[in-house]
CSV table of C-alpha atoms and ligand atoms in Angstrom, one decimal:
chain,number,residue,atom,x,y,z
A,1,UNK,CA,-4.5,-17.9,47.1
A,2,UNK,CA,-4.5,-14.4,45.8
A,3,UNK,CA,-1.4,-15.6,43.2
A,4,UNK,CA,-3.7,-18.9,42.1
A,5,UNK,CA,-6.3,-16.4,41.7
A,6,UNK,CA,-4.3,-13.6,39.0
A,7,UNK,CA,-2.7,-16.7,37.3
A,8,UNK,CA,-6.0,-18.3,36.7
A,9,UNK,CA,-6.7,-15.0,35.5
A,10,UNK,CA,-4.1,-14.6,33.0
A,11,UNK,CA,-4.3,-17.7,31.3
A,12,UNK,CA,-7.8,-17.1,31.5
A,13,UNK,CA,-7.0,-14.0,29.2
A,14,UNK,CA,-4.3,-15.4,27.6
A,15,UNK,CA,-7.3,-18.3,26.1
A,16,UNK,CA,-9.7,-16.0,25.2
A,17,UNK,CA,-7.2,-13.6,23.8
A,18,UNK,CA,-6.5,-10.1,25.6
A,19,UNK,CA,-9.1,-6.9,24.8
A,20,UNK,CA,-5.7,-5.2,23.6
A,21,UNK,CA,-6.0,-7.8,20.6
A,22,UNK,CA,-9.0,-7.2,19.7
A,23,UNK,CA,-8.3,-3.4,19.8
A,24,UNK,CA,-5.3,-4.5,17.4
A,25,UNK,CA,-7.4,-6.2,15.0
A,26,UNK,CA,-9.6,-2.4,14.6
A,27,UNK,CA,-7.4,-0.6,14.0
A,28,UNK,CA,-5.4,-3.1,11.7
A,29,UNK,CA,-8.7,-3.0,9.7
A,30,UNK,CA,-9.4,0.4,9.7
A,31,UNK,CA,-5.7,1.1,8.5
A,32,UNK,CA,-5.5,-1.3,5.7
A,33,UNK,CA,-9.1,0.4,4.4
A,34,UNK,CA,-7.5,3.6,4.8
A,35,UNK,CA,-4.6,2.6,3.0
A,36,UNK,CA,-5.7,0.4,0.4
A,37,UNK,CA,-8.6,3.3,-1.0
A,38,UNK,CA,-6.1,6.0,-0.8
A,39,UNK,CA,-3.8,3.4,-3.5
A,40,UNK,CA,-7.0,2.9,-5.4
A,41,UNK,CA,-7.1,6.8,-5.9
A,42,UNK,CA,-3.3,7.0,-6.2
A,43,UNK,CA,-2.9,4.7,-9.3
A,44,UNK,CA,-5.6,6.7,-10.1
A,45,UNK,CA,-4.7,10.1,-10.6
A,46,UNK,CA,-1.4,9.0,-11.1
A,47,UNK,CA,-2.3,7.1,-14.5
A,48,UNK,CA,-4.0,10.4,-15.6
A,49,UNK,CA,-0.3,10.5,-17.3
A,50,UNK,CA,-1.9,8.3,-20.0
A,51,UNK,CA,-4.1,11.1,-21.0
A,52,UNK,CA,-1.5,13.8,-21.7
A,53,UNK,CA,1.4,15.8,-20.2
A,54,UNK,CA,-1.1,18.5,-19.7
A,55,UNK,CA,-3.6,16.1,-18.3
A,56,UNK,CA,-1.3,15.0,-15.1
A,57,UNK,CA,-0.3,18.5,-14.7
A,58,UNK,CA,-4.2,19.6,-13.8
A,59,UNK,CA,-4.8,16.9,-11.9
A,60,UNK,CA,-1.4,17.7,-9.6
A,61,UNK,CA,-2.5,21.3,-9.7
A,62,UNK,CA,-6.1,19.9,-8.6
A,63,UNK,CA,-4.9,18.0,-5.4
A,64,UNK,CA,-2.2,20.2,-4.7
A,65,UNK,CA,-5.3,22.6,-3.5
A,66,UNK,CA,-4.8,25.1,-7.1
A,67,UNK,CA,-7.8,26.3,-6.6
A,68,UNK,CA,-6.9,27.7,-3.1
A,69,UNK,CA,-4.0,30.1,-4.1
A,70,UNK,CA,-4.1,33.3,-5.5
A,71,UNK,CA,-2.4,32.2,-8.9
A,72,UNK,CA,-4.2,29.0,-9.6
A,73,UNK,CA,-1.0,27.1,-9.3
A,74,UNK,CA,-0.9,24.1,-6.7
A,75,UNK,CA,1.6,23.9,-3.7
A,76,UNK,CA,3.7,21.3,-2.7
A,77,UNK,CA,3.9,21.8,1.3
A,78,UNK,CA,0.4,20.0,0.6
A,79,UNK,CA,2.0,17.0,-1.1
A,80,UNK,CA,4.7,17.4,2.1
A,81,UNK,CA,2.1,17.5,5.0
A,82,UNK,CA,0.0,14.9,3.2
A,83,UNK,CA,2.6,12.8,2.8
A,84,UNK,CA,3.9,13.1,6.6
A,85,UNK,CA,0.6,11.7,7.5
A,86,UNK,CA,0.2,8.6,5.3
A,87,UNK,CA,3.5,7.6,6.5
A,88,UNK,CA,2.2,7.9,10.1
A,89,UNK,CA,-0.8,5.6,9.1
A,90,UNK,CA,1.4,2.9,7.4
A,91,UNK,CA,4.0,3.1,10.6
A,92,UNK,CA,0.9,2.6,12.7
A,93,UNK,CA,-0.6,-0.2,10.1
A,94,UNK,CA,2.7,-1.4,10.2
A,95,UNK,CA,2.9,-1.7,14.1
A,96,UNK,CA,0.0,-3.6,14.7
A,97,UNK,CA,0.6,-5.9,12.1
A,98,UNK,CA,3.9,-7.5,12.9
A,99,UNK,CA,2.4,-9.4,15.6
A,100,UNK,CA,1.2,-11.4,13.4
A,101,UNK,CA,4.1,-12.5,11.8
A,102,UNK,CA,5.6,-16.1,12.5
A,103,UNK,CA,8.6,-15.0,15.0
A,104,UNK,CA,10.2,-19.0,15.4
A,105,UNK,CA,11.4,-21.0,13.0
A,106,UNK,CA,8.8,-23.9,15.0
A,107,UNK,CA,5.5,-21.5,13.5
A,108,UNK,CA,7.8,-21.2,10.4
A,109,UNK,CA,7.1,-24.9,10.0
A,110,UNK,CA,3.9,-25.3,11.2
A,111,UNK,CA,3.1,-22.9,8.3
A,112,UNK,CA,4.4,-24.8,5.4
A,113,UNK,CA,3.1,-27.7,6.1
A,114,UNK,CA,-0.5,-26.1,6.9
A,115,UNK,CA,-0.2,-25.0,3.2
A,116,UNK,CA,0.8,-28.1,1.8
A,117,UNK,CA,-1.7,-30.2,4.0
A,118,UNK,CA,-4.8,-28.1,2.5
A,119,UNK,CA,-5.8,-26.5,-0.4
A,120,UNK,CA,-7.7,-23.6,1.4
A,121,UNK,CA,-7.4,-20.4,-1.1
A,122,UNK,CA,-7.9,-18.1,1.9
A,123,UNK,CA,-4.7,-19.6,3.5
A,124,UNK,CA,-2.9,-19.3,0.7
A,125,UNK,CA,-3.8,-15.4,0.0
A,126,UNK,CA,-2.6,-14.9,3.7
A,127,UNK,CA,0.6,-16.2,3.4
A,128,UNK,CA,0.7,-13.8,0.1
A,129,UNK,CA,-0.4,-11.0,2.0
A,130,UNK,CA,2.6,-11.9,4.7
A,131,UNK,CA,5.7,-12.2,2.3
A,132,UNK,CA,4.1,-9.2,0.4
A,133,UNK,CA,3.7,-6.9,3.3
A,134,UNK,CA,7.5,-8.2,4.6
A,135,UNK,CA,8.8,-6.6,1.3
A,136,UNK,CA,6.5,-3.3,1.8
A,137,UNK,CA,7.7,-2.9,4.9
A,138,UNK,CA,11.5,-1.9,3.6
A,139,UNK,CA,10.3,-0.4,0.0
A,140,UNK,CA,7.0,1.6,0.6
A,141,UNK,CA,9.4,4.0,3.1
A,142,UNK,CA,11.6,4.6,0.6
A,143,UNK,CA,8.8,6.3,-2.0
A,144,UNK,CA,7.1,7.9,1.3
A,145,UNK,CA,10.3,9.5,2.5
A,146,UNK,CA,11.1,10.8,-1.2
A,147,UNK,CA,7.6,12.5,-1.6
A,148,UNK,CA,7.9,14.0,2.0
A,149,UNK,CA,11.6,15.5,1.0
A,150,UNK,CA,10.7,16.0,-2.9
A,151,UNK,CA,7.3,16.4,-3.1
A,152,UNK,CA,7.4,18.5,-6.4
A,153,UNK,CA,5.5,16.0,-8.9
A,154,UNK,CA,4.8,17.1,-12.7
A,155,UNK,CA,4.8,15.6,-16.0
A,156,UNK,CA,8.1,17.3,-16.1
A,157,UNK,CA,9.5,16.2,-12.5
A,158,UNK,CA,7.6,13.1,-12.2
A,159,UNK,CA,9.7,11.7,-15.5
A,160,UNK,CA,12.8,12.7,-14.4
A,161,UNK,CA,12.5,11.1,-11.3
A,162,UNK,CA,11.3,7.8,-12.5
A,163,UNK,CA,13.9,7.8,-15.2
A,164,UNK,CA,16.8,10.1,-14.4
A,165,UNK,CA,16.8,9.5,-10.7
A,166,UNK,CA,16.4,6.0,-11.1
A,167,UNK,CA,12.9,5.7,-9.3
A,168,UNK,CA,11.6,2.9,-12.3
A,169,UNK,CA,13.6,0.5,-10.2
A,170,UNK,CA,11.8,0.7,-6.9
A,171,UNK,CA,8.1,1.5,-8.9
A,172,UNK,CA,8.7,-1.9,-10.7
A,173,UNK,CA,9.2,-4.0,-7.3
A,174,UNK,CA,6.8,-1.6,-5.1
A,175,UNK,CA,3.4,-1.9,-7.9
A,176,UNK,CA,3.1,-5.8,-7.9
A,177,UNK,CA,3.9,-6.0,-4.1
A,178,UNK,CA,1.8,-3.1,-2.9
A,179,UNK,CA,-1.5,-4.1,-5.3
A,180,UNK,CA,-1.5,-7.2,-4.6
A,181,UNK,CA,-0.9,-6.9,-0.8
A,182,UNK,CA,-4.0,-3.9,-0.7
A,183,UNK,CA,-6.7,-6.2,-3.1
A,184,UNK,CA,-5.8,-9.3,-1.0
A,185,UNK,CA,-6.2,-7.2,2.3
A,186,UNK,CA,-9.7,-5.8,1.5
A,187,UNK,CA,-10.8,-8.7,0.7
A,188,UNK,CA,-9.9,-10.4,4.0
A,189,UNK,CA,-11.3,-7.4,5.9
A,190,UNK,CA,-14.3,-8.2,3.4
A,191,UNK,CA,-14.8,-11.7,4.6
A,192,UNK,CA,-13.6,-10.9,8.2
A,193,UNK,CA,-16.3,-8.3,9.1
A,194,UNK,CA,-18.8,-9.9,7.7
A,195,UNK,CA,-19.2,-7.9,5.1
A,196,UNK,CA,-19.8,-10.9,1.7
A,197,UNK,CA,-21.7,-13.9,1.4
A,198,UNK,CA,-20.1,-15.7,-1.3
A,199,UNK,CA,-16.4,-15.4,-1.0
A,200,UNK,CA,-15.9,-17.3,-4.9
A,201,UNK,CA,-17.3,-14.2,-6.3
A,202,UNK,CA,-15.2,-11.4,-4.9
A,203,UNK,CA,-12.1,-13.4,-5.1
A,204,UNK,CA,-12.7,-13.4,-8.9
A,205,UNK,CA,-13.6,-9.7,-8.7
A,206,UNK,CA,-10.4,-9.3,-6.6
A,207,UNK,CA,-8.3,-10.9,-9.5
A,208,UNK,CA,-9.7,-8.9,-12.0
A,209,UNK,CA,-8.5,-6.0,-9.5
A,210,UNK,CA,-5.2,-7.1,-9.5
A,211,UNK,CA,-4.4,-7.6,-13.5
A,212,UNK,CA,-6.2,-4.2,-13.8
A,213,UNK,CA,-4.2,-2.0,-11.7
A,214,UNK,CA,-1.2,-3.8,-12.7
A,215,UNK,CA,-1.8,-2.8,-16.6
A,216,UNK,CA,-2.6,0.5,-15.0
A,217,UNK,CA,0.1,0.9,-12.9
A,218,UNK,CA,3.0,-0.6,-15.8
A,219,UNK,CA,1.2,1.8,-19.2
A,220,UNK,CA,1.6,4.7,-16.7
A,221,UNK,CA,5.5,3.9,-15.7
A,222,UNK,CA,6.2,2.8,-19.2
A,223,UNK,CA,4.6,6.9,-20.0
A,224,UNK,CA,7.4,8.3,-17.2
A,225,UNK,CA,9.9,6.8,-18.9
A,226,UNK,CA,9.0,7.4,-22.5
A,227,UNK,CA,8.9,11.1,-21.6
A,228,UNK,CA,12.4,11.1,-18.9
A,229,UNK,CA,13.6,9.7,-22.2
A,230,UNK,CA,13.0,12.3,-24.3
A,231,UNK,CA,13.9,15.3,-21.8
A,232,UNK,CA,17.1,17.0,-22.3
A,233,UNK,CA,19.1,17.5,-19.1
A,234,UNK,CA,18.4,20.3,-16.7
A,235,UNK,CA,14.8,19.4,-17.3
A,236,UNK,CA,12.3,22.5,-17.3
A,237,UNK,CA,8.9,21.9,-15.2
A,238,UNK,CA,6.1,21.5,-17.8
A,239,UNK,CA,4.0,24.7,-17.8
A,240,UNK,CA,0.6,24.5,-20.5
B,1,HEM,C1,1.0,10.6,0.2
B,1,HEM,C2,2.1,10.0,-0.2
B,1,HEM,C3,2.4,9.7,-1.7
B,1,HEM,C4,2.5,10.5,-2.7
B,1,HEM,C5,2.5,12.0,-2.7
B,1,HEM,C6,2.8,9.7,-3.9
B,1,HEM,C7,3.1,10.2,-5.2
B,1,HEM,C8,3.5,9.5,-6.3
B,1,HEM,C9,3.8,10.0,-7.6
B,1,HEM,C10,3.7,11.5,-7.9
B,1,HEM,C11,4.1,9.0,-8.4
B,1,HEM,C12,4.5,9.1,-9.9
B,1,HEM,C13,6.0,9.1,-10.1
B,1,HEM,C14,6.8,10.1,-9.4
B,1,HEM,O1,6.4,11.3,-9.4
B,1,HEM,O2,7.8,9.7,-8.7
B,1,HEM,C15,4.0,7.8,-7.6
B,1,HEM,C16,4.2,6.5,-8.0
B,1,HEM,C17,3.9,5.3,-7.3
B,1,HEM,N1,3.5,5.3,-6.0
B,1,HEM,FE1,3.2,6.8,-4.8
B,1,HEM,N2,2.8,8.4,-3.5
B,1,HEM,C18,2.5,8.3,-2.2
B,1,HEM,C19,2.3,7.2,-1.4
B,1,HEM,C20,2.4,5.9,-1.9
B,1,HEM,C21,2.2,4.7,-1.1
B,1,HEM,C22,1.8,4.7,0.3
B,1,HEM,C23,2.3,3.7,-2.0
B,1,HEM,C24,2.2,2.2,-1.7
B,1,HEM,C25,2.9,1.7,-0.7
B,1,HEM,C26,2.7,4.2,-3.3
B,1,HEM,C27,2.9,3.5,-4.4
B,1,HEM,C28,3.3,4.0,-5.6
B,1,HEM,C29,3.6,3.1,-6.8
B,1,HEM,C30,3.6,1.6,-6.9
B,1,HEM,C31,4.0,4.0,-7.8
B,1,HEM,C32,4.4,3.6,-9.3
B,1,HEM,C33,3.1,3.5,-10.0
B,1,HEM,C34,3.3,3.0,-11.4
B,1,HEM,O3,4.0,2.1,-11.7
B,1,HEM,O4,2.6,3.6,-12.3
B,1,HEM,N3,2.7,5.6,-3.2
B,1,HEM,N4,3.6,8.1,-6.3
């Protein structure tokens, strides 16, 4: 009796889905916000290249907490410990989402022809968001790891890497997969929480989201290069 009784109970749970789940699905939200605002401000200040050599190099100096030492100049343990701690979030981001991925070849399936059978745009961005986040999860390590083990960054330092170290290669596969995997994600956050009404008008704002950052993110890693180019080998740090 007793057995009937804990079985009923955990297909019971297993229906309505477990508390654990829904504890998932938080702190998959709250991840992917944390996430995708911090790459809003990345692309950010990272673009600030497009103003100047000595533009970038304030802006570092800025959030490398300048105007907490003694000689105005920034430090990169901050880059370092900051660093340490967004790869922690994406691990955990990382971990919660996986469950959702289609394990079987069966839900593989049942996927494709879901997407052939209907024309749903939300559908459609969540199997973008899927193969996009698939890629993330082997390239945005590699950038994370770098900045925790070479977190100087300068006009100087930042060119060299993208250029002389090669790092154009992974930028140019990690900006299209990482912006379009954030926008798509807060907008399904949007819609999931509640948050919109009309769902046409901030998937247009979305797209506009998307072809912006992009230009951002490409005019600033075509600036890296230009300047790696032009930087004769041992490269000096830029100084103002
Ligand atoms: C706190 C950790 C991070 C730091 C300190 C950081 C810093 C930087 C810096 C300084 C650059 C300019 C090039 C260079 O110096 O190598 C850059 C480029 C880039 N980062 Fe990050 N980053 C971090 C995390 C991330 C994350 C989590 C993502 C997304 C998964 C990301 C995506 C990118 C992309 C796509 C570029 C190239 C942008 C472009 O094409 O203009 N970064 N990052």
């Amino acid at each position: 009796m007793k057995v009937n009784s804990l079985q009923y109970q955990h297909t019971h749970y297993a229906a309505l889905g477990s508390p654990w789940s829904a504890k998932a699905d938080r702190i998959q939200s709250a991840t992917g916000i944390l996430l995708g605002c911090f790459l809003l401000a990345h692309l950010h200040f990272e673009s600030s290249i497009l103003f100047g050599k000595e533009t970038f190099y304030h802006v570092v100096q800025f959030l490398e907490g300048g105007m907490f030492s003694s000689t105005g100049h920034g430090m990169p343990i901050v880059t370092k410990v900051f660093s340490i701690f967004i790869m922690l979030v994406v691990m955990l981001h990382a971990a919660v989402a996986l469950r959702r991925f289609p394990a079987q070849l069966g839900q593989w399936r049942a996927l494709r022809n879901h997407m052939q059978g209907i024309k749903h745009k939300d559908s459609h961005a969540w199997f973008w968001q899927l193969v996009t986040g698939f890629i993330l999860f082997f390239l945005a390590p590699v950038h994370i790891f770098t900045m925790i083990t070479n977190p100087e960054i300068g006009p100087h330092l930042s060119a060299e890497r993208v250029y002389h170290a090669n790092a154009w290669l992974l930028y140019a596969l990690l900006l299209p997969a990482v912006v379009v995997h954030a926008m798509i994600g807060l907008y399904r956050v949007a819609v999931k929480w509640g948050l919109i009404r009309h769902r046409k008008g901030l998937r247009k704002a979305i797209k506009v989201l998307i072809i912006y950052l992009m230009t951002l993110g490409i005019l600033s890693l075509i600036s890296y290069i230009m300047i790696g180019r032009s930087l004769v080998l041992p490269i000096t740090p830029f100084v103002p």
